[in-house]
Amino acid sequence: MTDETPLLDAWRRARDGRMRPMQIPGHKMRYTRDAAGWSSDLIGDTVRDDVSYQGGVDDNALSHDYLGRAEELWAHAVGADHCRFLLAGSSQGNISAVGVVADQGVPIAIDRTSHRSTQAALVISGAVPVWIYPRIHPEFHLPIGMSAESIRLVDVDVNGFFVTSPSYVGTMSDVAALADAAHERGQALIIDQAWGAHLDFLPGGGAIRQGADMCVTSVHKALTGYSQTAVVSLRGARGFVSRSTLDRWVDLTSTTSPSGTLLASIDGTRAAMERDGSARLALLIEAVAESRRRLSAVRGLIVLDDSNAGCRVDPMKITLILPGTGVDGVALGSWLFDAGHGPESADRDSIVFTVCVTDEPEWVAEFTTLLISALEEQRGEPRAMAPLPVWRVEPEVVVTPRQAFFSERRRVPLREAVGEVSAEQFCPYPPGVPLLAPGERVTQEAVDAILAAARIGRVAYCSDLTLSTIEIIDELRPLHG
Ligand SMILES: Cc1ncc(COP(=O)(O)O)c(C=O)c1O
């Protein structure tokens, strides 16, 4: 543990110094001190604290390597040998981590409930997905973690395993058991821990300490980094993954003009978590537990926790199963958004709230009171739970995502595309898991699920956002290399 913050300190020196660079950034750091700079009414607020890393926090030659030192400190804090700070979120982390074990035409086992960014990794690398599936709760129809058995049962020689934990709804896999199963097969385990950056600072640690070879975490989700910030960490000592390959992938996918401000927020977050993060988390975990207890007393409401989920649940998440109350999660979610307390995600039957280190325990209690009264006010006829298709997609992969991405395509009405092969992604957001992805057979089930998802929220990343048409593969182009 250290209270050293090399990158944050250097960023503060640069911001507070009287720099007037004759190089980029184009805003020249004028708005840091000069609220009356050119068009300040339109520009000032948003770039006030922006200091570029190169030629700002550090010199053009990066002689001080504040970033390298800050990355070492993060790696040490989470039990990794190496890590890289990222400014394109866990999306970039997933692409980079999958890239480490990927190769053109080589199978990789990937959790199909993973975020859409894993598809980008498959397009870029040309790897072939071998989808694996988490267990699904028999009553709540939510993913409840990948079993080690699912890893053992993969009957193809794969180049690595990629699993998402925690899931969007807070359910977690037993990472140590998954790591054992992957290592028995001589393969690496990558964990998308985008939602679980706080786990690294709890007793027992996060995915790396539990045995994963690589781990991706969004610093902006569960912790206090600027939006977009994430870290990919690697424990290479086990010999399953290579540090230089990870660096190559991160460099391939990174901007060459990183924001020193965003990077410094990762350094500051790590130091704050090392200083008193576990004490703070302990208070909030107790507040969430108390909130769950109170919510459990609401008639008909199911509150997801370790006792009913069939797996461990992120102690900072509040996930509610609504059908027994008759409340419509979408309506409740939009009511809460209008009240300024938007949920992480909401569909008709479930709603998810994220609590973070920045919330006070008192606020969690106050929010719980508000939520209970909203649930009572919106109470309706109890109904049966309808499974959400996004957690149960089991696609027929006809061609690789890369082949699909580069193929000749043709647009047809979505409802007439059954039997064709999709050239694009249809992704309800949240949770950002594709219902249909490039290279997958279009089924009637998929079309119905896409249209149903659009009735309750946003379906994104397809070329026709009205969802009347789809691009299907017209002709496969041979891939070279
Ligand atoms: C499981 C998971 N992984 C990765 C990501 C991508 O994270 P980011 O938004 O930091 O790019 C998300 C985004 O919601 C996610 O849910």
Short mmCIF file of C-alpha atoms and ligand atoms in Angstrom, two decimals:
data_model
loop_
_atom_site.label_atom_id
_atom_site.label_comp_id
_atom_site.label_asym_id
_atom_site.label_seq_id
_atom_site.Cartn_x
_atom_site.Cartn_y
_atom_site.Cartn_z
CA MET A 1 0.00 0.00 0.00
CA THR A 2 1.27 3.45 -0.88
CA ASP A 3 -0.01 6.97 -0.81
CA GLU A 4 2.24 7.80 -3.76
CA THR A 5 0.31 9.40 -6.64
CA PRO A 6 2.95 10.19 -9.27
CA LEU A 7 0.60 10.81 -12.14
CA LEU A 8 -1.96 12.79 -10.15
CA ASP A 9 0.79 14.99 -8.68
CA ALA A 10 2.32 15.66 -12.09
CA TRP A 11 -1.13 16.44 -13.50
CA ARG A 12 -1.76 18.95 -10.68
CA ARG A 13 1.60 20.61 -11.26
CA ALA A 14 0.82 20.96 -14.95
CA ARG A 15 -2.69 22.26 -14.39
CA ASP A 16 -1.65 24.74 -11.71
CA GLY A 17 1.54 25.84 -13.47
CA ARG A 18 1.25 28.71 -15.83
CA MET A 19 1.75 26.73 -19.00
CA ARG A 20 0.93 28.35 -22.28
CA PRO A 21 1.92 25.59 -24.68
CA MET A 22 2.79 26.24 -28.32
CA GLN A 23 1.57 22.77 -29.15
CA ILE A 24 -1.66 20.91 -28.75
CA PRO A 25 -4.16 20.81 -27.07
CA GLY A 26 -5.79 23.53 -29.15
CA HIS A 27 -7.51 24.99 -26.10
CA LYS A 28 -3.96 25.73 -24.87
CA MET A 29 -5.06 25.30 -21.27
CA ARG A 30 -6.39 28.85 -21.45
CA TYR A 31 -9.58 28.03 -19.59
CA THR A 32 -7.78 26.63 -16.56
CA ARG A 33 -7.26 30.11 -15.25
CA ASP A 34 -8.86 32.44 -17.76
CA ALA A 35 -12.62 32.14 -17.59
CA ALA A 36 -12.85 34.93 -20.14
CA GLY A 37 -10.88 33.15 -22.90
CA TRP A 38 -12.17 32.96 -26.47
CA SER A 39 -15.80 31.70 -26.57
CA SER A 40 -15.46 30.70 -22.97
CA ASP A 41 -19.25 30.46 -22.64
CA LEU A 42 -19.20 27.50 -25.04
CA ILE A 43 -15.84 25.95 -24.30
CA GLY A 44 -14.65 26.91 -20.84
CA ASP A 45 -16.57 24.57 -18.54
CA THR A 46 -15.91 21.41 -20.44
CA VAL A 47 -12.16 21.70 -20.92
CA ARG A 48 -11.29 23.58 -17.73
CA ASP A 49 -9.30 20.70 -16.24
CA ASP A 50 -8.05 19.14 -19.45
CA VAL A 51 -4.30 18.62 -19.53
CA SER A 52 -2.88 16.42 -22.25
CA TYR A 53 -0.55 13.69 -21.06
CA GLN A 54 2.12 14.18 -23.68
CA GLY A 55 3.43 17.73 -23.72
CA GLY A 56 1.38 18.58 -20.62
CA VAL A 57 1.64 16.24 -17.67
CA ASP A 58 4.89 14.89 -19.09
CA ASP A 59 7.14 16.27 -21.80
CA ASN A 60 6.98 15.13 -25.42
CA ALA A 61 9.57 12.43 -24.84
CA LEU A 62 7.63 11.20 -21.78
CA SER A 63 10.93 11.44 -19.89
CA HIS A 64 9.41 11.11 -16.44
CA ASP A 65 7.13 8.20 -17.26
CA TYR A 66 4.60 9.15 -14.60
CA LEU A 67 2.10 6.92 -16.33
CA GLY A 68 4.37 3.87 -16.19
CA ARG A 69 4.90 4.39 -12.46
CA ALA A 70 1.16 4.88 -11.83
CA GLU A 71 0.45 1.68 -13.76
CA GLU A 72 2.96 -0.21 -11.62
CA LEU A 73 1.19 1.03 -8.50
CA TRP A 74 -2.20 -0.11 -9.79
CA ALA A 75 -0.80 -3.49 -10.77
CA HIS A 76 0.69 -3.91 -7.32
CA ALA A 77 -2.57 -2.90 -5.64
CA VAL A 78 -4.61 -5.55 -7.47
CA GLY A 79 -2.00 -8.33 -7.37
CA ALA A 80 -1.03 -8.10 -11.06
CA ASP A 81 2.41 -8.13 -12.65
CA HIS A 82 1.51 -5.53 -15.22
CA CYS A 83 -1.36 -3.31 -16.17
CA ARG A 84 -2.26 -0.65 -18.69
CA PHE A 85 -4.51 2.35 -18.18
CA LEU A 86 -7.12 2.69 -20.91
CA LEU A 87 -9.16 5.63 -22.15
CA ALA A 88 -11.65 3.77 -24.31
CA GLY A 89 -13.24 1.94 -21.44
CA SER A 90 -13.44 -1.75 -20.76
CA SER A 91 -14.45 -2.00 -24.41
CA GLN A 92 -10.82 -1.35 -25.29
CA GLY A 93 -9.75 -3.64 -22.46
CA ASN A 94 -11.83 -6.51 -23.80
CA ILE A 95 -10.49 -6.05 -27.31
CA SER A 96 -6.92 -5.98 -26.01
CA ALA A 97 -7.30 -8.91 -23.61
CA VAL A 98 -9.02 -11.16 -26.15
CA GLY A 99 -6.37 -10.08 -28.65
CA VAL A 100 -3.67 -11.57 -26.43
CA VAL A 101 -5.05 -15.08 -26.86
CA ALA A 102 -6.54 -14.62 -30.34
CA ASP A 103 -5.33 -15.55 -33.74
CA GLN A 104 -6.89 -15.71 -37.20
CA GLY A 105 -9.06 -18.83 -37.42
CA VAL A 106 -8.26 -19.95 -33.88
CA PRO A 107 -11.14 -20.87 -31.53
CA ILE A 108 -11.61 -18.97 -28.28
CA ALA A 109 -14.24 -19.84 -25.69
CA ILE A 110 -16.27 -16.76 -24.83
CA ASP A 111 -19.21 -16.24 -22.51
CA ARG A 112 -22.11 -15.36 -24.86
CA THR A 113 -23.54 -12.98 -22.25
CA SER A 114 -20.41 -10.85 -22.65
CA HIS A 115 -20.42 -7.25 -23.70
CA ARG A 116 -20.56 -6.36 -27.40
CA SER A 117 -16.89 -5.31 -27.37
CA THR A 118 -15.82 -8.97 -27.41
CA GLN A 119 -17.35 -9.10 -30.89
CA ALA A 120 -15.04 -6.29 -31.95
CA ALA A 121 -12.11 -8.34 -30.67
CA LEU A 122 -13.27 -11.23 -32.85
CA VAL A 123 -13.62 -8.99 -35.91
CA ILE A 124 -10.17 -7.48 -35.45
CA SER A 125 -8.40 -10.74 -34.63
CA GLY A 126 -10.28 -13.15 -36.89
CA ALA A 127 -10.62 -15.61 -34.01
CA VAL A 128 -13.53 -18.06 -34.03
CA PRO A 129 -15.96 -17.85 -31.11
CA VAL A 130 -16.84 -21.01 -29.26
CA TRP A 131 -19.68 -19.69 -27.14
CA ILE A 132 -20.09 -20.83 -23.58
CA TYR A 133 -23.10 -20.04 -21.42
CA PRO A 134 -23.59 -19.12 -17.78
CA ARG A 135 -26.06 -20.96 -15.61
CA ILE A 136 -29.51 -19.35 -15.67
CA HIS A 137 -31.59 -19.05 -12.51
CA PRO A 138 -34.64 -21.33 -12.92
CA GLU A 139 -37.11 -18.77 -11.50
CA PHE A 140 -35.49 -15.37 -12.07
CA HIS A 141 -34.15 -16.24 -15.54
CA LEU A 142 -30.97 -14.25 -14.90
CA PRO A 143 -27.38 -15.40 -15.48
CA ILE A 144 -25.89 -16.74 -12.26
CA GLY A 145 -22.27 -17.32 -13.15
CA MET A 146 -20.25 -19.60 -15.39
CA SER A 147 -19.55 -23.01 -13.90
CA ALA A 148 -16.12 -24.63 -14.02
CA GLU A 149 -17.91 -27.54 -15.70
CA SER A 150 -18.75 -25.32 -18.69
CA ILE A 151 -15.03 -24.76 -19.15
CA ARG A 152 -14.18 -28.43 -18.75
CA LEU A 153 -16.88 -29.45 -21.23
CA VAL A 154 -15.66 -27.33 -24.16
CA ASP A 155 -14.83 -30.05 -26.68
CA VAL A 156 -12.68 -27.93 -28.99
CA ASP A 157 -9.04 -26.96 -28.53
CA VAL A 158 -9.44 -23.31 -27.67
CA ASN A 159 -6.82 -20.66 -27.12
CA GLY A 160 -8.29 -19.25 -23.93
CA PHE A 161 -11.46 -18.61 -21.96
CA PHE A 162 -13.25 -15.31 -21.53
CA VAL A 163 -15.93 -14.91 -18.85
CA THR A 164 -17.85 -11.88 -17.59
CA SER A 165 -18.10 -11.53 -13.82
CA PRO A 166 -19.86 -9.71 -12.21
CA SER A 167 -22.71 -9.74 -14.70
CA TYR A 168 -24.80 -6.65 -15.36
CA VAL A 169 -27.22 -7.77 -12.66
CA GLY A 170 -24.45 -8.34 -10.12
CA THR A 171 -24.23 -12.13 -10.13
CA MET A 172 -20.70 -13.51 -9.91
CA SER A 173 -18.79 -16.57 -11.02
CA ASP A 174 -16.38 -18.49 -8.82
CA VAL A 175 -13.29 -17.12 -10.57
CA ALA A 176 -10.86 -19.36 -8.65
CA ALA A 177 -12.70 -22.48 -9.83
CA LEU A 178 -12.80 -21.15 -13.42
CA ALA A 179 -9.08 -20.40 -13.30
CA ASP A 180 -8.31 -23.93 -12.10
CA ALA A 181 -10.43 -25.40 -14.88
CA ALA A 182 -8.80 -23.23 -17.56
CA HIS A 183 -5.29 -23.87 -16.26
CA GLU A 184 -5.87 -27.62 -16.13
CA ARG A 185 -6.42 -27.34 -19.87
CA GLY A 186 -3.26 -25.28 -20.24
CA GLN A 187 -5.20 -22.15 -21.18
CA ALA A 188 -5.57 -18.61 -19.93
CA LEU A 189 -8.62 -17.25 -18.17
CA ILE A 190 -9.67 -13.68 -18.91
CA ILE A 191 -12.29 -12.06 -16.70
CA ASP A 192 -14.32 -9.08 -17.81
CA GLN A 193 -14.66 -7.46 -14.40
CA ALA A 194 -15.89 -4.19 -15.90
CA TRP A 195 -18.51 -3.93 -13.13
CA GLY A 196 -16.26 -5.10 -10.32
CA ALA A 197 -13.32 -2.70 -9.94
CA HIS A 198 -14.18 -2.38 -6.24
CA LEU A 199 -13.69 -6.13 -5.76
CA ASP A 200 -9.95 -5.59 -6.15
CA PHE A 201 -10.00 -3.58 -2.93
CA LEU A 202 -12.09 -5.98 -0.85
CA PRO A 203 -10.66 -8.81 1.28
CA GLY A 204 -9.95 -11.72 -1.06
CA GLY A 205 -9.38 -9.35 -3.94
CA GLY A 206 -10.66 -9.32 -7.49
CA ALA A 207 -10.22 -11.63 -10.45
CA ILE A 208 -6.43 -11.45 -10.67
CA ARG A 209 -5.94 -12.40 -7.01
CA GLN A 210 -8.43 -15.22 -7.50
CA GLY A 211 -6.37 -16.72 -10.31
CA ALA A 212 -7.37 -15.05 -13.59
CA ASP A 213 -4.53 -14.36 -16.01
CA MET A 214 -6.00 -11.13 -17.31
CA CYS A 215 -8.73 -8.92 -16.03
CA VAL A 216 -10.51 -5.87 -17.42
CA THR A 217 -12.09 -3.31 -15.09
CA SER A 218 -13.89 -0.06 -15.75
CA VAL A 219 -12.56 2.51 -13.28
CA HIS A 220 -15.50 4.75 -14.17
CA LYS A 221 -18.18 2.22 -13.28
CA ALA A 222 -17.74 0.88 -9.76
CA LEU A 223 -15.03 3.38 -8.78
CA THR A 224 -14.33 7.05 -9.25
CA GLY A 225 -12.41 7.38 -12.52
CA TYR A 226 -13.41 9.80 -15.24
CA SER A 227 -15.91 8.37 -17.73
CA GLN A 228 -14.12 6.11 -20.24
CA THR A 229 -11.34 5.09 -17.84
CA ALA A 230 -10.48 1.42 -17.45
CA VAL A 231 -7.54 -0.82 -16.67
CA VAL A 232 -6.43 -4.12 -18.14
CA SER A 233 -4.28 -6.15 -15.75
CA LEU A 234 -2.19 -9.22 -16.33
CA ARG A 235 -0.54 -11.79 -14.16
CA GLY A 236 2.00 -13.26 -16.50
CA ALA A 237 4.02 -15.27 -14.01
CA ARG A 238 1.82 -18.30 -14.61
CA GLY A 239 3.01 -18.31 -18.20
CA PHE A 240 -0.38 -18.31 -19.94
CA VAL A 241 -0.26 -14.74 -21.26
CA SER A 242 2.43 -12.44 -22.52
CA ARG A 243 2.98 -8.92 -21.34
CA SER A 244 4.43 -7.75 -24.64
CA THR A 245 1.43 -9.10 -26.55
CA LEU A 246 -0.90 -7.21 -24.24
CA ASP A 247 1.14 -4.04 -24.75
CA ARG A 248 0.94 -4.52 -28.52
CA TRP A 249 -2.84 -4.78 -28.38
CA VAL A 250 -3.26 -1.83 -26.08
CA ASP A 251 -1.01 0.26 -28.31
CA LEU A 252 -2.96 -0.87 -31.37
CA THR A 253 -6.24 0.32 -29.90
CA SER A 254 -5.17 3.46 -28.00
CA THR A 255 -5.28 7.10 -28.90
CA THR A 256 -1.90 8.77 -29.37
CA SER A 257 -3.18 11.86 -27.56
CA PRO A 258 -4.27 10.60 -24.15
CA SER A 259 -5.85 12.97 -21.67
CA GLY A 260 -3.61 13.40 -18.63
CA THR A 261 -6.70 14.36 -16.68
CA LEU A 262 -8.47 11.09 -17.35
CA LEU A 263 -5.32 9.09 -16.62
CA ALA A 264 -4.70 11.03 -13.40
CA SER A 265 -8.20 10.15 -12.21
CA ILE A 266 -7.20 6.46 -12.34
CA ASP A 267 -4.11 7.15 -10.23
CA GLY A 268 -6.11 9.18 -7.70
CA THR A 269 -8.79 6.47 -7.52
CA ARG A 270 -6.21 3.78 -6.78
CA ALA A 271 -4.63 5.85 -4.02
CA ALA A 272 -8.00 6.68 -2.45
CA MET A 273 -9.01 3.01 -2.51
CA GLU A 274 -5.70 1.96 -0.96
CA ARG A 275 -5.95 4.63 1.74
CA ASP A 276 -9.46 3.90 2.99
CA GLY A 277 -11.36 2.10 0.27
CA SER A 278 -11.95 -1.10 2.20
CA ALA A 279 -13.31 0.76 5.24
CA ARG A 280 -15.56 2.83 3.00
CA LEU A 281 -16.73 -0.23 1.10
CA ALA A 282 -17.47 -2.03 4.36
CA LEU A 283 -19.83 0.79 5.39
CA LEU A 284 -21.59 0.75 2.04
CA ILE A 285 -21.83 -3.01 1.89
CA GLU A 286 -23.61 -2.89 5.25
CA ALA A 287 -25.88 -0.12 3.92
CA VAL A 288 -26.73 -2.23 0.85
CA ALA A 289 -27.36 -5.27 3.05
CA GLU A 290 -29.73 -3.20 5.20
CA SER A 291 -31.43 -1.83 2.08
CA ARG A 292 -31.89 -5.38 0.80
CA ARG A 293 -33.38 -6.41 4.16
CA ARG A 294 -35.88 -3.56 4.07
CA LEU A 295 -36.77 -4.19 0.43
CA SER A 296 -37.30 -7.89 1.12
CA ALA A 297 -40.20 -6.91 3.37
CA VAL A 298 -42.06 -5.39 0.40
CA ARG A 299 -44.86 -7.79 -0.46
CA GLY A 300 -44.15 -9.81 -3.58
CA LEU A 301 -40.67 -8.33 -4.14
CA ILE A 302 -37.64 -10.55 -4.58
CA VAL A 303 -34.28 -8.99 -3.77
CA LEU A 304 -31.36 -10.81 -5.32
CA ASP A 305 -28.69 -11.87 -2.83
CA ASP A 306 -26.36 -14.73 -1.97
CA SER A 307 -29.19 -16.68 -0.30
CA ASN A 308 -31.50 -16.92 -3.32
CA ALA A 309 -29.34 -16.35 -6.40
CA GLY A 310 -27.45 -19.64 -6.45
CA CYS A 311 -24.17 -17.72 -6.67
CA ARG A 312 -22.48 -14.79 -4.96
CA VAL A 313 -23.97 -11.41 -5.71
CA ASP A 314 -21.96 -8.19 -5.88
CA PRO A 315 -22.50 -6.66 -2.42
CA MET A 316 -22.78 -3.18 -3.97
CA LYS A 317 -25.68 -4.01 -6.30
CA ILE A 318 -29.38 -3.89 -5.58
CA THR A 319 -31.23 -6.07 -8.06
CA LEU A 320 -34.97 -6.44 -7.71
CA ILE A 321 -37.30 -9.01 -9.27
CA LEU A 322 -40.64 -7.29 -9.68
CA PRO A 323 -43.39 -9.59 -11.03
CA GLY A 324 -44.79 -10.45 -7.58
CA THR A 325 -45.43 -6.74 -6.96
CA GLY A 326 -47.07 -6.12 -10.34
CA VAL A 327 -44.76 -3.11 -10.77
CA ASP A 328 -43.52 -2.46 -14.31
CA GLY A 329 -39.73 -2.03 -14.12
CA VAL A 330 -39.59 0.18 -17.20
CA ALA A 331 -42.16 2.58 -15.76
CA LEU A 332 -40.44 2.53 -12.36
CA GLY A 333 -37.07 3.16 -14.04
CA SER A 334 -38.30 6.17 -15.97
CA TRP A 335 -40.05 7.56 -12.90
CA LEU A 336 -36.78 7.26 -10.98
CA PHE A 337 -34.81 8.83 -13.85
CA ASP A 338 -37.17 11.81 -13.85
CA ALA A 339 -36.67 12.08 -10.11
CA GLY A 340 -32.90 12.23 -10.71
CA HIS A 341 -32.13 8.67 -9.55
CA GLY A 342 -32.00 6.67 -12.78
CA PRO A 343 -31.36 2.93 -12.36
CA GLU A 344 -28.47 1.08 -13.97
CA SER A 345 -30.95 -0.90 -16.03
CA ALA A 346 -34.62 -1.72 -16.02
CA ASP A 347 -36.79 -4.09 -17.96
CA ARG A 348 -40.35 -5.05 -17.21
CA ASP A 349 -39.49 -7.68 -14.61
CA SER A 350 -36.21 -6.55 -13.07
CA ILE A 351 -34.42 -3.38 -12.09
CA VAL A 352 -30.79 -2.90 -11.09
CA PHE A 353 -29.17 -0.18 -8.97
CA THR A 354 -25.46 0.42 -8.56
CA VAL A 355 -24.11 1.75 -5.27
CA CYS A 356 -20.59 3.21 -5.31
CA VAL A 357 -17.96 4.40 -2.85
CA THR A 358 -19.15 7.94 -3.41
CA ASP A 359 -22.64 7.18 -2.07
CA GLU A 360 -23.10 7.76 1.64
CA PRO A 361 -24.76 5.02 3.73
CA GLU A 362 -27.40 7.61 4.72
CA TRP A 363 -28.22 8.18 1.07
CA VAL A 364 -28.60 4.45 0.46
CA ALA A 365 -31.14 4.38 3.31
CA GLU A 366 -32.95 7.47 2.00
CA PHE A 367 -33.07 6.07 -1.52
CA THR A 368 -34.43 2.79 -0.15
CA THR A 369 -37.28 4.65 1.54
CA LEU A 370 -38.06 6.46 -1.71
CA LEU A 371 -37.90 3.21 -3.65
CA ILE A 372 -40.20 1.39 -1.26
CA SER A 373 -42.81 4.11 -1.51
CA ALA A 374 -42.52 4.15 -5.31
CA LEU A 375 -42.97 0.37 -5.37
CA GLU A 376 -46.06 0.64 -3.17
CA GLU A 377 -47.52 3.43 -5.30
CA GLN A 378 -46.92 1.58 -8.55
CA ARG A 379 -48.05 -1.81 -7.23
CA GLY A 380 -50.26 -3.81 -9.61
CA GLU A 381 -51.52 -7.32 -10.28
CA PRO A 382 -48.82 -9.94 -9.66
CA ARG A 383 -47.76 -11.69 -12.87
CA ALA A 384 -45.48 -14.49 -13.97
CA MET A 385 -41.91 -13.56 -14.83
CA ALA A 386 -41.10 -13.47 -18.54
CA PRO A 387 -37.55 -14.57 -19.32
CA LEU A 388 -35.40 -11.87 -20.93
CA PRO A 389 -34.07 -13.34 -24.20
CA VAL A 390 -30.75 -11.48 -24.05
CA TRP A 391 -29.42 -13.81 -21.34
CA ARG A 392 -30.26 -16.97 -23.25
CA VAL A 393 -29.03 -16.42 -26.80
CA GLU A 394 -27.50 -19.60 -28.17
CA PRO A 395 -26.67 -18.68 -31.75
CA GLU A 396 -25.77 -20.79 -34.74
CA VAL A 397 -22.42 -19.36 -35.80
CA VAL A 398 -22.32 -19.71 -39.59
CA VAL A 399 -19.18 -17.69 -40.34
CA THR A 400 -16.74 -15.87 -38.09
CA PRO A 401 -17.56 -12.32 -36.99
CA ARG A 402 -14.60 -11.16 -39.11
CA GLN A 403 -15.82 -12.93 -42.25
CA ALA A 404 -19.27 -11.45 -41.69
CA PHE A 405 -17.92 -7.97 -41.08
CA PHE A 406 -15.97 -7.89 -44.34
CA SER A 407 -18.50 -9.69 -46.51
CA GLU A 408 -20.68 -8.18 -49.25
CA ARG A 409 -23.98 -7.32 -47.66
CA ARG A 410 -27.54 -6.80 -48.73
CA ARG A 411 -30.40 -5.07 -46.94
CA VAL A 412 -33.67 -6.95 -46.46
CA PRO A 413 -36.71 -6.42 -44.24
CA LEU A 414 -35.88 -7.74 -40.75
CA ARG A 415 -39.05 -9.87 -40.61
CA GLU A 416 -38.09 -11.57 -43.90
CA ALA A 417 -34.50 -12.30 -42.90
CA VAL A 418 -35.13 -15.56 -41.03
CA GLY A 419 -32.71 -18.21 -42.30
CA GLU A 420 -30.17 -15.65 -43.57
CA VAL A 421 -26.85 -14.82 -41.91
CA SER A 422 -26.62 -11.49 -40.13
CA ALA A 423 -23.86 -9.09 -41.16
CA GLU A 424 -24.48 -6.84 -38.18
CA GLN A 425 -25.14 -6.54 -34.50
CA PHE A 426 -28.44 -5.90 -32.71
CA CYS A 427 -27.71 -5.01 -29.15
CA PRO A 428 -30.15 -3.93 -26.44
CA TYR A 429 -28.38 -1.30 -24.35
CA PRO A 430 -28.24 -1.86 -21.42
CA PRO A 431 -26.95 -4.53 -20.97
CA GLY A 432 -24.93 -4.30 -24.19
CA VAL A 433 -25.12 -8.02 -24.94
CA PRO A 434 -25.96 -8.69 -28.61
CA LEU A 435 -29.20 -10.49 -29.39
CA LEU A 436 -27.81 -11.12 -32.85
CA ALA A 437 -24.24 -10.67 -34.05
CA PRO A 438 -22.36 -10.74 -37.36
CA GLY A 439 -21.99 -14.25 -38.71
CA GLU A 440 -24.96 -15.65 -36.76
CA ARG A 441 -28.04 -17.23 -38.33
CA VAL A 442 -31.13 -15.01 -38.14
CA THR A 443 -33.88 -16.97 -36.41
CA GLN A 444 -37.52 -16.13 -35.78
CA GLU A 445 -36.69 -16.11 -32.08
CA ALA A 446 -33.95 -13.53 -32.63
CA VAL A 447 -36.23 -11.27 -34.70
CA ASP A 448 -38.98 -11.49 -32.07
CA ALA A 449 -36.49 -10.77 -29.29
CA ILE A 450 -35.09 -7.72 -31.11
CA LEU A 451 -38.54 -6.27 -31.66
CA ALA A 452 -39.59 -7.02 -28.09
CA ALA A 453 -36.41 -5.39 -26.72
CA ALA A 454 -37.15 -2.28 -28.77
CA ARG A 455 -40.56 -1.97 -27.10
CA ILE A 456 -38.91 -1.51 -23.69
CA GLY A 457 -35.65 0.23 -24.51
CA ARG A 458 -32.90 0.99 -26.98
CA VAL A 459 -31.61 -1.55 -29.48
CA ALA A 460 -28.29 -0.22 -30.72
CA TYR A 461 -25.36 -0.81 -33.06
CA CYS A 462 -27.38 -1.88 -36.08
CA SER A 463 -27.47 0.09 -39.31
CA ASP A 464 -31.23 0.70 -39.33
CA LEU A 465 -32.24 1.97 -35.91
CA THR A 466 -35.92 1.75 -36.89
CA LEU A 467 -35.31 -2.02 -36.94
CA SER A 468 -37.34 -2.48 -40.12
CA THR A 469 -34.37 -3.82 -42.07
CA ILE A 470 -31.18 -5.77 -41.54
CA GLU A 471 -27.96 -6.19 -43.45
CA ILE A 472 -27.42 -9.85 -44.24
CA ILE A 473 -24.45 -11.50 -45.85
CA ASP A 474 -24.83 -11.47 -49.61
CA GLU A 475 -21.52 -12.97 -50.59
CA LEU A 476 -18.58 -14.02 -48.47
CA ARG A 477 -15.33 -12.40 -49.48
CA PRO A 478 -12.26 -14.56 -49.01
CA LEU A 479 -10.14 -13.31 -46.14
CA HIS A 480 -6.43 -13.02 -46.60
CA GLY A 481 -3.74 -13.30 -43.96
C1 LIG B 1 -19.73 -6.46 -18.89
C2 LIG B 1 -19.23 -5.24 -19.60
N1 LIG B 1 -17.99 -5.24 -20.14
C3 LIG B 1 -17.50 -4.18 -20.78
C4 LIG B 1 -18.24 -3.03 -20.91
C5 LIG B 1 -17.67 -1.86 -21.64
O1 LIG B 1 -17.29 -0.93 -20.70
P1 LIG B 1 -16.94 0.57 -21.10
O2 LIG B 1 -18.24 1.28 -21.14
O3 LIG B 1 -16.06 0.99 -19.95
O4 LIG B 1 -16.25 0.55 -22.40
C6 LIG B 1 -19.53 -2.97 -20.38
C7 LIG B 1 -20.34 -1.76 -20.50
O5 LIG B 1 -21.38 -1.60 -19.98
C8 LIG B 1 -20.04 -4.12 -19.72
O6 LIG B 1 -21.29 -4.14 -19.22
#
